C-alpha positions as YAML, in Angstrom:
chain: A
units: angstrom
residues:
- id: 1
  name: MET
  ca: [21.67, 28.43, -32.60]
- id: 2
  name: ARG
  ca: [18.89, 26.61, -33.85]
- id: 3
  name: LEU
  ca: [17.13, 27.81, -36.96]
- id: 4
  name: ILE
  ca: [13.51, 27.52, -37.50]
- id: 5
  name: GLY
  ca: [12.51, 25.26, -40.07]
- id: 6
  name: SER
  ca: [15.30, 22.53, -38.98]
- id: 7
  name: LYS
  ca: [13.75, 19.25, -38.82]
- id: 8
  name: GLU
  ca: [16.60, 17.68, -37.02]
- id: 9
  name: ASP
  ca: [16.27, 20.65, -33.99]
- id: 10
  name: GLU
  ca: [12.38, 20.58, -34.39]
- id: 11
  name: GLN
  ca: [12.27, 16.60, -33.35]
- id: 12
  name: ASN
  ca: [15.12, 17.61, -30.75]
- id: 13
  name: TRP
  ca: [13.31, 20.42, -28.78]
- id: 14
  name: GLN
  ca: [9.85, 18.51, -29.29]
- id: 15
  name: SER
  ca: [11.34, 15.27, -27.40]
- id: 16
  name: LYS
  ca: [11.68, 17.58, -24.22]
- id: 17
  name: ILE
  ca: [8.25, 18.88, -24.21]
- id: 18
  name: HIS
  ca: [7.15, 16.51, -21.30]
- id: 19
  name: THR
  ca: [10.05, 17.55, -18.93]
- id: 20
  name: LEU
  ca: [11.33, 20.79, -19.96]
- id: 21
  name: GLY
  ca: [7.71, 22.20, -20.58]
- id: 22
  name: PRO
  ca: [6.77, 22.77, -16.78]
- id: 23
  name: PHE
  ca: [10.36, 24.18, -16.18]
- id: 24
  name: CYS
  ca: [9.71, 26.70, -19.18]
- id: 25
  name: LEU
  ca: [6.01, 27.83, -17.79]
- id: 26
  name: LEU
  ca: [7.34, 28.26, -14.13]
- id: 27
  name: LEU
  ca: [10.54, 30.39, -15.72]
- id: 28
  name: TRP
  ca: [7.74, 32.21, -17.90]
- id: 29
  name: ASP
  ca: [5.22, 33.06, -14.78]
- id: 30
  name: ASP
  ca: [8.20, 34.04, -12.57]
- id: 31
  name: PRO
  ca: [7.65, 37.42, -10.89]
- id: 32
  name: ILE
  ca: [11.02, 38.44, -12.22]
- id: 33
  name: ASN
  ca: [9.75, 38.23, -15.94]
- id: 34
  name: GLU
  ca: [7.22, 40.73, -15.73]
- id: 35
  name: ARG
  ca: [8.52, 43.49, -18.00]
- id: 36
  name: VAL
  ca: [9.24, 43.56, -21.76]
- id: 37
  name: VAL
  ca: [12.79, 44.32, -22.26]
- id: 38
  name: ARG
  ca: [12.89, 47.31, -24.89]
- id: 39
  name: ASN
  ca: [15.68, 48.98, -26.74]
- id: 40
  name: GLU
  ca: [18.81, 46.98, -25.32]
- id: 41
  name: THR
  ca: [21.63, 45.12, -27.15]
- id: 42
  name: LEU
  ca: [22.72, 41.86, -26.25]
- id: 43
  name: TYR
  ca: [25.26, 39.37, -27.33]
- id: 44
  name: ARG
  ca: [25.65, 35.96, -28.03]
- id: 45
  name: GLY
  ca: [28.78, 33.79, -29.06]
- id: 46
  name: ALA
  ca: [28.42, 30.66, -31.27]
- id: 47
  name: LYS
  ca: [30.49, 28.21, -33.40]
- id: 48
  name: LEU
  ca: [28.75, 27.86, -36.64]
- id: 49
  name: GLU
  ca: [29.70, 25.80, -39.77]
- id: 50
  name: PRO
  ca: [29.88, 27.66, -42.95]
- id: 51
  name: GLU
  ca: [26.29, 26.28, -44.34]
- id: 52
  name: GLN
  ca: [25.08, 27.81, -41.29]
- id: 53
  name: ILE
  ca: [26.67, 31.20, -42.10]
- id: 54
  name: VAL
  ca: [25.18, 31.29, -45.54]
- id: 55
  name: THR
  ca: [21.68, 30.50, -44.18]
- id: 56
  name: TYR
  ca: [21.98, 33.79, -41.78]
- id: 57
  name: GLN
  ca: [23.67, 35.68, -45.00]
- id: 58
  name: ASN
  ca: [20.47, 34.52, -47.14]
- id: 59
  name: MET
  ca: [17.90, 35.33, -44.09]
- id: 60
  name: ALA
  ca: [19.52, 38.95, -44.24]
- id: 61
  name: ALA
  ca: [19.43, 39.09, -48.41]
- id: 62
  name: GLU
  ca: [15.83, 38.26, -48.35]
- id: 63
  name: LYS
  ca: [14.77, 39.96, -45.25]
- id: 64
  name: LYS
  ca: [13.26, 36.84, -43.75]
- id: 65
  name: TYR
  ca: [12.46, 36.35, -39.88]
- id: 66
  name: GLY
  ca: [13.35, 33.41, -37.89]
- id: 67
  name: SER
  ca: [12.58, 32.54, -34.16]
- id: 68
  name: PHE
  ca: [14.41, 31.28, -31.20]
- id: 69
  name: GLN
  ca: [13.52, 27.68, -30.69]
- id: 70
  name: ALA
  ca: [14.95, 27.26, -27.37]
- id: 71
  name: PHE
  ca: [15.85, 29.11, -24.34]
- id: 72
  name: SER
  ca: [19.06, 31.15, -25.60]
- id: 73
  name: SER
  ca: [21.68, 32.32, -23.32]
- id: 74
  name: CYS
  ca: [22.97, 35.71, -24.34]
- id: 75
  name: SER
  ca: [24.70, 38.56, -22.40]
- id: 76
  name: ARG
  ca: [24.76, 42.37, -22.18]
- id: 77
  name: ASN
  ca: [28.76, 42.29, -21.78]
- id: 78
  name: ARG
  ca: [30.02, 42.04, -25.42]
- id: 79
  name: GLU
  ca: [33.71, 41.55, -24.56]
- id: 80
  name: LEU
  ca: [32.89, 38.41, -22.67]
- id: 81
  name: PHE
  ca: [30.92, 36.87, -25.56]
- id: 82
  name: GLU
  ca: [33.50, 37.80, -28.13]
- id: 83
  name: GLU
  ca: [35.43, 35.06, -27.09]
- id: 84
  name: PHE
  ca: [32.99, 32.26, -28.04]
- id: 85
  name: GLY
  ca: [33.10, 30.23, -31.31]
- id: 86
  name: ASN
  ca: [33.57, 31.91, -34.70]
- id: 87
  name: THR
  ca: [30.57, 34.38, -34.48]
- id: 88
  name: LEU
  ca: [29.15, 36.81, -32.41]
- id: 89
  name: PHE
  ca: [25.40, 37.56, -32.50]
- id: 90
  name: ILE
  ca: [24.83, 41.28, -31.88]
- id: 91
  name: MET
  ca: [20.93, 41.67, -31.22]
- id: 92
  name: ASP
  ca: [19.15, 44.66, -31.15]
- id: 93
  name: VAL
  ca: [16.11, 44.02, -29.16]
- id: 94
  name: ASP
  ca: [13.13, 46.50, -30.07]
- id: 95
  name: ALA
  ca: [10.72, 44.44, -27.80]
- id: 96
  name: ALA
  ca: [10.84, 40.84, -26.19]
- id: 97
  name: PHE
  ca: [10.14, 38.83, -23.16]
- id: 98
  name: ILE
  ca: [13.59, 38.28, -21.86]
- id: 99
  name: ALA
  ca: [14.32, 37.04, -18.30]
- id: 100
  name: ASP
  ca: [17.19, 38.61, -16.36]
- id: 101
  name: VAL
  ca: [18.95, 35.39, -14.68]
- id: 102
  name: ASN
  ca: [22.03, 37.36, -13.53]
- id: 103
  name: GLN
  ca: [21.00, 37.57, -10.04]
- id: 104
  name: MET
  ca: [20.78, 33.78, -10.02]
- id: 105
  name: SER
  ca: [23.86, 32.98, -11.76]
- id: 106
  name: GLU
  ca: [27.08, 31.50, -10.26]
- id: 107
  name: TYR
  ca: [29.11, 34.01, -12.92]
- id: 108
  name: PRO
  ca: [27.14, 37.60, -12.37]
- id: 109
  name: LYS
  ca: [30.16, 38.81, -14.56]
- id: 110
  name: GLU
  ca: [28.59, 37.49, -17.39]
- id: 111
  name: GLU
  ca: [25.49, 39.57, -17.22]
- id: 112
  name: GLU
  ca: [23.18, 36.60, -18.88]
- id: 113
  name: GLN
  ca: [20.02, 37.30, -20.08]
- id: 114
  name: LEU
  ca: [17.74, 34.29, -21.23]
- id: 115
  name: ILE
  ca: [15.71, 34.71, -24.46]
- id: 116
  name: THR
  ca: [12.72, 32.90, -24.21]
- id: 117
  name: PRO
  ca: [11.60, 30.69, -27.25]
- id: 118
  name: GLY
  ca: [9.27, 32.10, -29.91]
- id: 119
  name: VAL
  ca: [11.20, 35.39, -29.81]
- id: 120
  name: CYS
  ca: [11.48, 36.68, -33.58]
- id: 121
  name: PHE
  ca: [14.39, 38.17, -35.31]
- id: 122
  name: SER
  ca: [15.58, 39.33, -38.52]
- id: 123
  name: VAL
  ca: [19.23, 39.39, -39.93]
- id: 124
  name: GLN
  ca: [20.26, 42.83, -40.51]
- id: 125
  name: ARG
  ca: [23.92, 42.21, -42.02]
- id: 126
  name: VAL
  ca: [26.61, 39.27, -41.67]
- id: 127
  name: GLU
  ca: [30.02, 40.65, -41.77]
- id: 128
  name: PHE
  ca: [33.62, 39.07, -41.88]
- id: 129
  name: ASP
  ca: [36.17, 40.85, -39.09]
- id: 130
  name: HIS
  ca: [39.61, 40.27, -40.85]
- id: 131
  name: LYS
  ca: [41.18, 41.19, -37.56]
- id: 132
  name: THR
  ca: [39.82, 38.53, -35.31]
- id: 133
  name: ASN
  ca: [39.05, 36.00, -38.36]
- id: 134
  name: LYS
  ca: [35.65, 35.55, -37.48]
...
């Protein structure tokens, strides 16, 4: 997951503006993206390095906000994303523009949702599950 404030990731996404920007605008203006998603739980699996996990722990302790710096794929299907990486993000969405791309997906069982760049989040807690070692 790309973190706000990461100079390495910032330069990476900024280098894509000329090509990805127009595509993002089309996706944003797409008629299927007319509604704001409210009160929904989404999941995302990721492989994080220990120092990245510490960053999220600090965000939770300091009650800091972050934002998604790129389109981020997630799902309504928790079981599917529990398999990815060493980290499971459980996101309780209060209100956000999220594109439901499930109808266009080659893998409809994934129930894929696309979080648009700029959506803010806060980390409520970071837990280690001894059963799954994640």
